[in-house]
Amino acid sequence: MYRDHTKVVQIGDKKIGGGNPILIQSMTNTKTEDVKSTVAQILALEAAGCEIVRCTVPSREAAEALGEIKKQIHIPLVADIHFDYRMAVAAMENGADKIRINPGNIGGPEKIKAVVDTAKERNIPIRVGVNSGSLEKELVEKYHGVTAEGLVESALDKVKIIEAFDYDNLVISIKSSDVLMCVKAHELLAERTNYPLHVGITEAGTLYSGNIKSAVGLGIILYQGIGDTIRVSLTGDPVEEIKSAKRILKTLNLRKGGIEVVSCPTCGRTQIDLIGLANQVETMVQEFPLDIKVAVMGCVVNGPGEAKEADIGIAGGKGVGLLIKKGEIIRKVPEAELLGTLRRELENWEK
Ligand code: SF4
């Protein structure tokens, strides 16, 4: 497993790398200097299970807001910097727990040195991030286009620039919206470095396509033992990114906890509003910190069988549903009372 052998990097009170649990990140989409909105969004992200949050720092006001934001949140805060090295320095002076830069776009060696010196003084990790969209012209020419090999070379070149200033408190990320290029780049990179990797499919898209691309890409990468922290990027509410990231990790058995809902696809036998019910159940179970499986099945053909595999389940009938626990039918419940009945069962669940 690559991730068992990566370097451990401390970000605020959290650790990534070296076999530590894969942490879930997201990024705010508020104006960072709007402290009230930014804090509200971070608290919502925390409640959903976000473990590290990143805010963009495009201005001095944004950098200065970090201090106030940090006082009101409970997870490490990462500053995202582009172009202006002074923002990186200011973000660290204002309490950023980590910074994300692309050393290729913040200016010459003196500017990079100023950033590294501040990081070194405060022992703040730097994430070196490269994106397929900003791959250097020379590498595009060398590899005849934007390729996984080019991305890896670019990332490792950037790492070397920082290592030359005698600093190795680093995390690397390589992002591409081309899923298979991203997979290949991570495979190549994992062979060549032991810095922890921040994994994500960038510009993945809306909720629908972004979730699919992220699940496929992150799924392949994580399954190979690569990746120490993840972000699912979606064009939407960042809270959705956390839900998806948690589901991806749980599906890969890389994280425990949370109720898993299984539900049938419905068919001509279904005689209750199973689609509506399954959606309501999925939302409802999120508030229960139980590590169990709930089955929501449309009929008694496969219902009881599937529900047997689950800890608790419902199998629909005509306007009614059977409540099933560990394969045993407990009782018949009118359709309108199914959700409430399930909720009460979960409330009284003995852990
Ligand atoms: S469980 Fe019943 S309703 Fe659901 S798909 Fe199977 S046969 Fe159809």
mmCIF file of C-alpha atoms and ligand atoms in Angstrom:
data_model
loop_
_atom_site.group_PDB
_atom_site.id
_atom_site.type_symbol
_atom_site.label_atom_id
_atom_site.label_comp_id
_atom_site.label_asym_id
_atom_site.label_seq_id
_atom_site.Cartn_x
_atom_site.Cartn_y
_atom_site.Cartn_z
ATOM 1 C CA MET A 1 0.000 0.000 0.000
ATOM 2 C CA TYR A 2 1.563 3.260 -1.091
ATOM 3 C CA ARG A 3 -0.377 5.273 1.469
ATOM 4 C CA ASP A 4 1.079 3.313 4.394
ATOM 5 C CA HIS A 5 4.524 4.565 3.433
ATOM 6 C CA THR A 6 3.932 8.217 2.684
ATOM 7 C CA LYS A 7 5.415 10.893 4.876
ATOM 8 C CA VAL A 8 3.193 12.000 7.762
ATOM 9 C CA VAL A 9 2.192 15.645 7.425
ATOM 10 C CA GLN A 10 0.531 17.559 10.242
ATOM 11 C CA ILE A 11 -2.177 20.022 9.226
ATOM 12 C CA GLY A 12 -3.436 21.891 12.281
ATOM 13 C CA ASP A 13 -4.576 19.141 14.644
ATOM 14 C CA LYS A 14 -4.936 16.540 11.857
ATOM 15 C CA LYS A 15 -2.421 14.209 10.269
ATOM 16 C CA ILE A 16 -2.344 12.792 6.771
ATOM 17 C CA GLY A 17 0.006 10.245 5.257
ATOM 18 C CA GLY A 18 1.805 7.285 6.763
ATOM 19 C CA GLY A 19 -1.308 5.144 6.850
ATOM 20 C CA ASN A 20 -3.418 7.687 8.734
ATOM 21 C CA PRO A 21 -7.115 7.698 7.753
ATOM 22 C CA ILE A 22 -7.838 9.361 4.415
ATOM 23 C CA LEU A 23 -9.225 12.780 5.295
ATOM 24 C CA ILE A 24 -12.035 14.508 3.436
ATOM 25 C CA GLN A 25 -11.609 18.068 2.254
ATOM 26 C CA SER A 26 -13.751 20.666 0.602
ATOM 27 C CA MET A 27 -13.443 24.278 -0.401
ATOM 28 C CA THR A 28 -15.716 27.184 0.427
ATOM 29 C CA ASN A 29 -17.347 29.162 -2.371
ATOM 30 C CA THR A 30 -18.104 32.277 -0.325
ATOM 31 C CA LYS A 31 -16.038 35.439 -0.484
ATOM 32 C CA THR A 32 -13.400 34.591 2.119
ATOM 33 C CA GLU A 33 -13.399 38.154 3.466
ATOM 34 C CA ASP A 34 -17.120 37.767 4.222
ATOM 35 C CA VAL A 35 -16.344 36.120 7.539
ATOM 36 C CA LYS A 36 -19.954 35.496 8.517
ATOM 37 C CA SER A 37 -20.886 33.625 5.329
ATOM 38 C CA THR A 38 -17.593 31.766 5.188
ATOM 39 C CA VAL A 39 -17.875 30.581 8.790
ATOM 40 C CA ALA A 40 -21.515 29.532 8.233
ATOM 41 C CA GLN A 41 -20.486 27.460 5.239
ATOM 42 C CA ILE A 42 -17.551 25.881 7.055
ATOM 43 C CA LEU A 43 -19.758 24.951 10.017
ATOM 44 C CA ALA A 44 -22.218 23.303 7.602
ATOM 45 C CA LEU A 45 -19.299 21.442 6.008
ATOM 46 C CA GLU A 46 -18.045 20.334 9.428
ATOM 47 C CA ALA A 47 -21.504 19.058 10.329
ATOM 48 C CA ALA A 48 -21.531 17.026 7.106
ATOM 49 C CA GLY A 49 -18.142 15.477 7.957
ATOM 50 C CA CYS A 50 -15.572 17.753 6.344
ATOM 51 C CA GLU A 51 -12.178 17.341 8.021
ATOM 52 C CA ILE A 52 -10.043 19.995 6.330
ATOM 53 C CA VAL A 53 -11.353 23.094 4.579
ATOM 54 C CA ARG A 54 -9.766 25.379 2.020
ATOM 55 C CA CYS A 55 -10.571 28.999 1.306
ATOM 56 C CA THR A 56 -9.315 31.089 -1.549
ATOM 57 C CA VAL A 57 -7.065 33.991 -0.576
ATOM 58 C CA PRO A 58 -6.957 36.404 -3.505
ATOM 59 C CA SER A 59 -6.534 39.591 -1.451
ATOM 60 C CA ARG A 60 -5.112 40.979 1.747
ATOM 61 C CA GLU A 61 -8.662 41.324 3.162
ATOM 62 C CA ALA A 62 -9.189 37.623 2.579
ATOM 63 C CA ALA A 63 -5.850 36.793 4.240
ATOM 64 C CA GLU A 64 -6.712 38.955 7.229
ATOM 65 C CA ALA A 65 -10.150 37.336 7.534
ATOM 66 C CA LEU A 66 -8.526 33.931 8.114
ATOM 67 C CA GLY A 67 -7.670 34.759 11.725
ATOM 68 C CA GLU A 68 -11.273 35.576 12.592
ATOM 69 C CA ILE A 69 -12.598 32.581 10.639
ATOM 70 C CA LYS A 70 -10.253 30.237 12.455
ATOM 71 C CA LYS A 71 -11.553 31.364 15.843
ATOM 72 C CA GLN A 72 -15.038 30.218 14.894
ATOM 73 C CA ILE A 73 -14.373 26.866 13.217
ATOM 74 C CA HIS A 74 -13.019 23.526 14.431
ATOM 75 C CA ILE A 75 -11.127 22.027 11.487
ATOM 76 C CA PRO A 76 -7.805 22.965 9.870
ATOM 77 C CA LEU A 77 -7.951 25.815 7.415
ATOM 78 C CA VAL A 78 -5.997 25.798 4.164
ATOM 79 C CA ALA A 79 -5.295 28.931 2.148
ATOM 80 C CA ASP A 80 -5.475 28.630 -1.611
ATOM 81 C CA ILE A 81 -3.042 30.995 -3.308
ATOM 82 C CA HIS A 82 -2.533 31.948 -6.901
ATOM 83 C CA PHE A 83 -0.140 34.461 -8.461
ATOM 84 C CA ASP A 84 0.719 36.658 -5.463
ATOM 85 C CA TYR A 85 3.289 35.219 -3.051
ATOM 86 C CA ARG A 86 2.482 37.979 -0.559
ATOM 87 C CA MET A 87 -0.942 36.441 -0.049
ATOM 88 C CA ALA A 88 0.697 33.144 0.882
ATOM 89 C CA VAL A 89 2.869 34.897 3.465
ATOM 90 C CA ALA A 90 -0.092 36.917 4.789
ATOM 91 C CA ALA A 91 -2.300 33.812 4.995
ATOM 92 C CA MET A 92 0.308 32.023 7.108
ATOM 93 C CA GLU A 93 0.762 35.079 9.311
ATOM 94 C CA ASN A 94 -2.985 35.046 9.855
ATOM 95 C CA GLY A 95 -3.081 31.441 10.964
ATOM 96 C CA ALA A 96 -3.516 29.251 7.860
ATOM 97 C CA ASP A 97 -2.749 25.650 8.809
ATOM 98 C CA LYS A 98 -1.526 24.829 5.314
ATOM 99 C CA ILE A 99 -1.170 26.644 2.037
ATOM 100 C CA ARG A 100 -1.796 25.459 -1.474
ATOM 101 C CA ILE A 101 0.368 27.015 -4.144
ATOM 102 C CA ASN A 102 1.568 26.306 -7.624
ATOM 103 C CA PRO A 103 5.192 27.478 -7.379
ATOM 104 C CA GLY A 104 5.080 27.964 -11.129
ATOM 105 C CA ASN A 105 2.663 30.854 -10.900
ATOM 106 C CA ILE A 106 3.802 32.879 -7.908
ATOM 107 C CA GLY A 107 6.968 34.415 -9.349
ATOM 108 C CA GLY A 108 10.729 33.859 -9.263
ATOM 109 C CA PRO A 109 12.932 32.056 -6.757
ATOM 110 C CA GLU A 110 13.072 34.974 -4.257
ATOM 111 C CA LYS A 111 9.307 34.995 -4.010
ATOM 112 C CA ILE A 112 9.118 31.260 -3.551
ATOM 113 C CA LYS A 113 11.874 31.515 -0.946
ATOM 114 C CA ALA A 114 9.880 34.134 0.983
ATOM 115 C CA VAL A 115 6.905 31.763 1.088
ATOM 116 C CA VAL A 116 9.018 28.771 2.081
ATOM 117 C CA ASP A 117 10.833 30.773 4.788
ATOM 118 C CA THR A 118 7.534 31.736 6.393
ATOM 119 C CA ALA A 119 6.247 28.150 6.155
ATOM 120 C CA LYS A 120 9.475 26.887 7.687
ATOM 121 C CA GLU A 121 9.358 29.339 10.593
ATOM 122 C CA ARG A 122 5.840 28.211 11.445
ATOM 123 C CA ASN A 123 6.134 24.594 10.340
ATOM 124 C CA ILE A 124 3.206 24.997 7.954
ATOM 125 C CA PRO A 125 2.839 22.387 5.222
ATOM 126 C CA ILE A 126 2.697 23.434 1.604
ATOM 127 C CA ARG A 127 0.580 21.632 -0.938
ATOM 128 C CA VAL A 128 2.215 21.812 -4.312
ATOM 129 C CA GLY A 129 -0.601 21.667 -6.793
ATOM 130 C CA VAL A 130 -0.446 21.315 -10.555
ATOM 131 C CA ASN A 131 -3.406 21.296 -12.899
ATOM 132 C CA SER A 132 -3.614 19.959 -16.421
ATOM 133 C CA GLY A 133 -5.005 23.335 -17.491
ATOM 134 C CA SER A 134 -1.813 25.164 -16.542
ATOM 135 C CA LEU A 135 0.873 22.691 -17.603
ATOM 136 C CA GLU A 136 4.011 24.499 -18.776
ATOM 137 C CA LYS A 137 4.446 24.980 -22.496
ATOM 138 C CA GLU A 138 7.794 23.163 -22.540
ATOM 139 C CA LEU A 139 6.223 20.062 -21.028
ATOM 140 C CA VAL A 140 3.283 20.198 -23.412
ATOM 141 C CA GLU A 141 5.807 20.300 -26.277
ATOM 142 C CA LYS A 142 8.061 17.634 -24.783
ATOM 143 C CA TYR A 143 5.214 15.160 -24.328
ATOM 144 C CA HIS A 144 3.250 16.246 -27.428
ATOM 145 C CA GLY A 145 0.264 17.487 -25.499
ATOM 146 C CA VAL A 146 -1.016 17.489 -21.950
ATOM 147 C CA THR A 147 -0.152 14.042 -20.614
ATOM 148 C CA ALA A 148 0.095 12.198 -17.317
ATOM 149 C CA GLU A 149 3.881 12.058 -17.735
ATOM 150 C CA GLY A 150 4.025 15.819 -18.232
ATOM 151 C CA LEU A 151 1.894 16.459 -15.163
ATOM 152 C CA VAL A 152 4.094 14.251 -13.007
ATOM 153 C CA GLU A 153 7.266 15.914 -14.265
ATOM 154 C CA SER A 154 5.752 19.312 -13.601
ATOM 155 C CA ALA A 155 4.740 18.379 -10.049
ATOM 156 C CA LEU A 156 8.123 16.868 -9.216
ATOM 157 C CA ASP A 157 9.935 19.896 -10.678
ATOM 158 C CA LYS A 158 7.899 22.131 -8.359
ATOM 159 C CA VAL A 159 8.671 19.934 -5.406
ATOM 160 C CA LYS A 160 12.373 20.167 -6.215
ATOM 161 C CA ILE A 161 12.174 23.955 -6.230
ATOM 162 C CA ILE A 162 10.874 23.890 -2.670
ATOM 163 C CA GLU A 163 13.236 21.136 -1.535
ATOM 164 C CA ALA A 164 16.098 23.293 -2.804
ATOM 165 C CA PHE A 165 15.166 25.731 -0.029
ATOM 166 C CA ASP A 166 15.539 22.849 2.397
ATOM 167 C CA TYR A 167 11.873 22.253 3.094
ATOM 168 C CA ASP A 168 10.044 18.976 2.816
ATOM 169 C CA ASN A 169 6.823 19.529 4.736
ATOM 170 C CA LEU A 170 4.910 18.959 1.536
ATOM 171 C CA VAL A 171 1.795 17.439 0.031
ATOM 172 C CA ILE A 172 1.395 17.018 -3.733
ATOM 173 C CA SER A 173 -1.680 17.223 -5.913
ATOM 174 C CA ILE A 174 -2.107 16.612 -9.591
ATOM 175 C CA LYS A 175 -5.470 17.470 -11.026
ATOM 176 C CA SER A 176 -7.034 16.814 -14.372
ATOM 177 C CA SER A 177 -10.625 16.672 -15.500
ATOM 178 C CA ASP A 178 -9.621 13.786 -17.758
ATOM 179 C CA VAL A 179 -10.270 10.877 -15.424
ATOM 180 C CA LEU A 180 -7.975 8.326 -17.044
ATOM 181 C CA MET A 181 -5.129 10.833 -17.360
ATOM 182 C CA CYS A 182 -5.578 11.636 -13.699
ATOM 183 C CA VAL A 183 -5.474 7.950 -12.772
ATOM 184 C CA LYS A 184 -2.314 7.371 -14.783
ATOM 185 C CA ALA A 185 -0.642 10.463 -13.337
ATOM 186 C CA HIS A 186 -1.319 9.246 -9.800
ATOM 187 C CA GLU A 187 0.025 5.800 -10.598
ATOM 188 C CA LEU A 188 3.233 7.309 -11.976
ATOM 189 C CA LEU A 189 3.550 9.821 -9.174
ATOM 190 C CA ALA A 190 3.011 7.264 -6.398
ATOM 191 C CA GLU A 191 5.976 5.288 -7.765
ATOM 192 C CA ARG A 192 8.216 8.322 -7.617
ATOM 193 C CA THR A 193 7.462 10.084 -4.372
ATOM 194 C CA ASN A 194 6.563 9.383 -0.797
ATOM 195 C CA TYR A 195 4.994 12.745 -0.098
ATOM 196 C CA PRO A 196 1.302 12.384 0.761
ATOM 197 C CA LEU A 197 -1.033 12.886 -2.161
ATOM 198 C CA HIS A 198 -4.153 15.022 -2.229
ATOM 199 C CA VAL A 199 -6.407 13.368 -4.777
ATOM 200 C CA GLY A 200 -9.270 14.795 -6.748
ATOM 201 C CA ILE A 201 -10.723 15.033 -10.213
ATOM 202 C CA THR A 202 -10.801 18.701 -11.027
ATOM 203 C CA GLU A 203 -13.620 20.484 -12.829
ATOM 204 C CA ALA A 204 -15.499 17.198 -12.638
ATOM 205 C CA GLY A 205 -18.799 18.896 -13.342
ATOM 206 C CA THR A 206 -22.267 19.150 -11.904
ATOM 207 C CA LEU A 207 -23.694 16.932 -9.207
ATOM 208 C CA TYR A 208 -24.551 14.210 -11.692
ATOM 209 C CA SER A 209 -21.467 13.978 -13.887
ATOM 210 C CA GLY A 210 -19.107 15.221 -11.185
ATOM 211 C CA ASN A 211 -20.152 12.455 -8.846
ATOM 212 C CA ILE A 212 -19.724 9.793 -11.478
ATOM 213 C CA LYS A 213 -16.341 11.065 -12.659
ATOM 214 C CA SER A 214 -15.105 11.454 -9.097
ATOM 215 C CA ALA A 215 -16.357 8.028 -8.047
ATOM 216 C CA VAL A 216 -14.699 6.349 -11.026
ATOM 217 C CA GLY A 217 -11.424 8.292 -10.804
ATOM 218 C CA LEU A 218 -11.038 8.343 -7.041
ATOM 219 C CA GLY A 219 -12.261 4.768 -6.882
ATOM 220 C CA ILE A 220 -9.504 3.475 -9.142
ATOM 221 C CA ILE A 221 -6.804 5.596 -7.519
ATOM 222 C CA LEU A 222 -7.776 4.896 -3.912
ATOM 223 C CA TYR A 223 -8.280 1.199 -4.557
ATOM 224 C CA GLN A 224 -4.629 0.949 -5.588
ATOM 225 C CA GLY A 225 -3.582 2.253 -2.191
ATOM 226 C CA ILE A 226 -2.827 5.739 -3.523
ATOM 227 C CA GLY A 227 -4.111 8.922 -1.900
ATOM 228 C CA ASP A 228 -3.958 10.326 1.614
ATOM 229 C CA THR A 229 -6.647 13.004 1.466
ATOM 230 C CA ILE A 230 -9.428 13.600 -1.058
ATOM 231 C CA ARG A 231 -11.650 16.260 -2.424
ATOM 232 C CA VAL A 232 -14.642 15.587 -4.618
ATOM 233 C CA SER A 233 -15.088 18.704 -6.790
ATOM 234 C CA LEU A 234 -18.658 19.471 -7.757
ATOM 235 C CA THR A 235 -20.329 22.447 -9.347
ATOM 236 C CA GLY A 236 -22.776 22.813 -6.514
ATOM 237 C CA ASP A 237 -23.138 23.111 -2.762
ATOM 238 C CA PRO A 238 -19.805 22.003 -1.217
ATOM 239 C CA VAL A 239 -21.752 20.016 1.395
ATOM 240 C CA GLU A 240 -22.605 17.632 -1.453
ATOM 241 C CA GLU A 241 -18.873 17.067 -1.967
ATOM 242 C CA ILE A 242 -18.568 15.777 1.572
ATOM 243 C CA LYS A 243 -21.514 13.420 1.220
ATOM 244 C CA SER A 244 -20.052 12.000 -1.977
ATOM 245 C CA ALA A 245 -16.539 11.699 -0.550
ATOM 246 C CA LYS A 246 -17.859 9.826 2.482
ATOM 247 C CA ARG A 247 -19.824 7.473 0.255
ATOM 248 C CA ILE A 248 -16.803 6.802 -1.972
ATOM 249 C CA LEU A 249 -14.594 5.973 1.022
ATOM 250 C CA LYS A 250 -17.254 3.796 2.608
ATOM 251 C CA THR A 251 -17.878 1.917 -0.635
ATOM 252 C CA LEU A 252 -14.161 1.167 -0.850
ATOM 253 C CA ASN A 253 -14.159 0.024 2.760
ATOM 254 C CA LEU A 254 -11.713 2.777 3.578
ATOM 255 C CA ARG A 255 -13.989 4.244 6.212
ATOM 256 C CA LYS A 256 -16.493 2.887 8.647
ATOM 257 C CA GLY A 257 -19.596 4.498 10.038
ATOM 258 C CA GLY A 258 -22.790 5.897 8.649
ATOM 259 C CA ILE A 259 -25.900 4.047 7.588
ATOM 260 C CA GLU A 260 -25.792 2.436 4.169
ATOM 261 C CA VAL A 261 -29.116 2.374 2.360
ATOM 262 C CA VAL A 262 -29.729 -0.317 -0.233
ATOM 263 C CA SER A 263 -32.867 -0.062 -2.307
ATOM 264 C CA CYS A 264 -34.277 -1.946 -5.260
ATOM 265 C CA PRO A 265 -34.618 -0.331 -8.686
ATOM 266 C CA THR A 266 -38.434 -0.810 -8.605
ATOM 267 C CA CYS A 267 -40.351 -2.678 -11.280
ATOM 268 C CA GLY A 268 -43.888 -3.522 -12.301
ATOM 269 C CA ARG A 269 -44.419 -5.324 -9.033
ATOM 270 C CA THR A 270 -43.866 -2.219 -6.898
ATOM 271 C CA GLN A 271 -47.100 -1.059 -5.281
ATOM 272 C CA ILE A 272 -45.893 1.700 -3.000
ATOM 273 C CA ASP A 273 -44.092 4.958 -3.736
ATOM 274 C CA LEU A 274 -40.726 3.305 -3.262
ATOM 275 C CA ILE A 275 -38.686 5.928 -5.097
ATOM 276 C CA GLY A 276 -40.049 8.664 -2.844
ATOM 277 C CA LEU A 277 -39.595 6.530 0.239
ATOM 278 C CA ALA A 278 -36.009 5.501 -0.589
ATOM 279 C CA ASN A 279 -35.040 9.148 -1.080
ATOM 280 C CA GLN A 280 -36.663 10.147 2.195
ATOM 281 C CA VAL A 281 -34.947 7.278 4.001
ATOM 282 C CA GLU A 282 -31.563 8.233 2.566
ATOM 283 C CA THR A 283 -31.930 11.791 3.859
ATOM 284 C CA MET A 284 -33.384 10.713 7.203
ATOM 285 C CA VAL A 285 -30.642 8.212 8.073
ATOM 286 C CA GLN A 286 -27.893 10.818 7.781
ATOM 287 C CA GLU A 287 -28.615 12.044 11.286
ATOM 288 C CA PHE A 288 -27.976 8.623 12.876
ATOM 289 C CA PRO A 289 -24.376 7.771 13.751
ATOM 290 C CA LEU A 290 -24.978 4.038 13.286
ATOM 291 C CA ASP A 291 -22.866 1.647 11.243
ATOM 292 C CA ILE A 292 -25.685 -0.488 9.836
ATOM 293 C CA LYS A 293 -27.382 -1.339 6.565
ATOM 294 C CA VAL A 294 -30.995 -0.383 5.833
ATOM 295 C CA ALA A 295 -32.854 -2.037 2.945
ATOM 296 C CA VAL A 296 -35.785 -0.371 1.195
ATOM 297 C CA MET A 297 -37.337 -2.923 -1.145
ATOM 298 C CA GLY A 298 -40.341 -2.714 -3.386
ATOM 299 C CA CYS A 299 -42.019 -6.045 -2.841
ATOM 300 C CA VAL A 300 -41.963 -9.360 -1.118
ATOM 301 C CA VAL A 301 -40.282 -11.165 -4.040
ATOM 302 C CA ASN A 302 -36.748 -10.050 -3.196
ATOM 303 C CA GLY A 303 -37.576 -7.755 -0.331
ATOM 304 C CA PRO A 304 -37.321 -10.116 2.625
ATOM 305 C CA GLY A 305 -34.255 -11.804 1.128
ATOM 306 C CA GLU A 306 -32.415 -8.520 0.643
ATOM 307 C CA ALA A 307 -33.642 -7.229 3.952
ATOM 308 C CA LYS A 308 -32.133 -10.309 5.574
ATOM 309 C CA GLU A 309 -28.715 -9.105 4.431
ATOM 310 C CA ALA A 310 -29.470 -5.764 6.003
ATOM 311 C CA ASP A 311 -29.867 -4.942 9.679
ATOM 312 C CA ILE A 312 -33.312 -3.523 9.139
ATOM 313 C CA GLY A 313 -35.497 -3.190 6.102
ATOM 314 C CA ILE A 314 -38.828 -2.509 4.551
ATOM 315 C CA ALA A 315 -40.474 -4.613 1.857
ATOM 316 C CA GLY A 316 -43.411 -2.927 0.178
ATOM 317 C CA GLY A 317 -46.818 -4.472 -0.408
ATOM 318 C CA LYS A 318 -50.038 -2.916 -1.619
ATOM 319 C CA GLY A 319 -50.240 0.310 0.368
ATOM 320 C CA VAL A 320 -48.346 -1.341 3.209
ATOM 321 C CA GLY A 321 -44.820 -2.447 4.016
ATOM 322 C CA LEU A 322 -43.302 -5.243 6.009
ATOM 323 C CA LEU A 323 -40.826 -4.218 8.650
ATOM 324 C CA ILE A 324 -37.993 -6.724 8.673
ATOM 325 C CA LYS A 325 -35.168 -6.992 11.188
ATOM 326 C CA LYS A 326 -32.236 -9.314 10.559
ATOM 327 C CA GLY A 327 -34.363 -11.296 8.139
ATOM 328 C CA GLU A 328 -37.374 -11.634 10.437
ATOM 329 C CA ILE A 329 -40.678 -10.026 9.630
ATOM 330 C CA ILE A 330 -41.621 -7.920 12.617
ATOM 331 C CA ARG A 331 -44.929 -6.444 11.492
ATOM 332 C CA LYS A 332 -46.986 -4.908 8.715
ATOM 333 C CA VAL A 333 -47.025 -1.083 8.609
ATOM 334 C CA PRO A 334 -49.326 1.195 6.516
ATOM 335 C CA GLU A 335 -47.408 2.970 3.748
ATOM 336 C CA ALA A 336 -47.901 6.400 5.306
ATOM 337 C CA GLU A 337 -46.267 5.242 8.535
ATOM 338 C CA LEU A 338 -43.245 3.465 7.066
ATOM 339 C CA LEU A 339 -40.790 6.355 7.326
ATOM 340 C CA GLY A 340 -41.827 7.237 10.889
ATOM 341 C CA THR A 341 -41.648 3.597 11.942
ATOM 342 C CA LEU A 342 -38.166 3.228 10.522
ATOM 343 C CA ARG A 343 -37.067 6.420 12.236
ATOM 344 C CA ARG A 344 -38.310 5.187 15.630
ATOM 345 C CA GLU A 345 -36.497 1.907 15.125
ATOM 346 C CA LEU A 346 -33.263 3.785 14.439
ATOM 347 C CA GLU A 347 -33.786 6.094 17.396
ATOM 348 C CA ASN A 348 -34.042 3.072 19.660
ATOM 349 C CA TRP A 349 -31.309 1.097 17.951
ATOM 350 C CA GLU A 350 -28.996 -0.587 20.423
ATOM 351 C CA LYS A 351 -25.444 -0.024 19.320
HETATM 352 S S1 SF4 B 1 -37.677 -6.034 -4.987
HETATM 353 FE FE1 SF4 B 1 -39.661 -6.436 -5.926
HETATM 354 S S2 SF4 B 1 -40.316 -4.410 -6.626
HETATM 355 FE FE2 SF4 B 1 -38.152 -4.245 -6.265
HETATM 356 S S3 SF4 B 1 -37.257 -4.649 -8.263
HETATM 357 FE FE3 SF4 B 1 -37.262 -6.591 -7.132
HETATM 358 S S4 SF4 B 1 -39.149 -7.582 -7.781
HETATM 359 FE FE4 SF4 B 1 -39.357 -5.406 -8.361
#
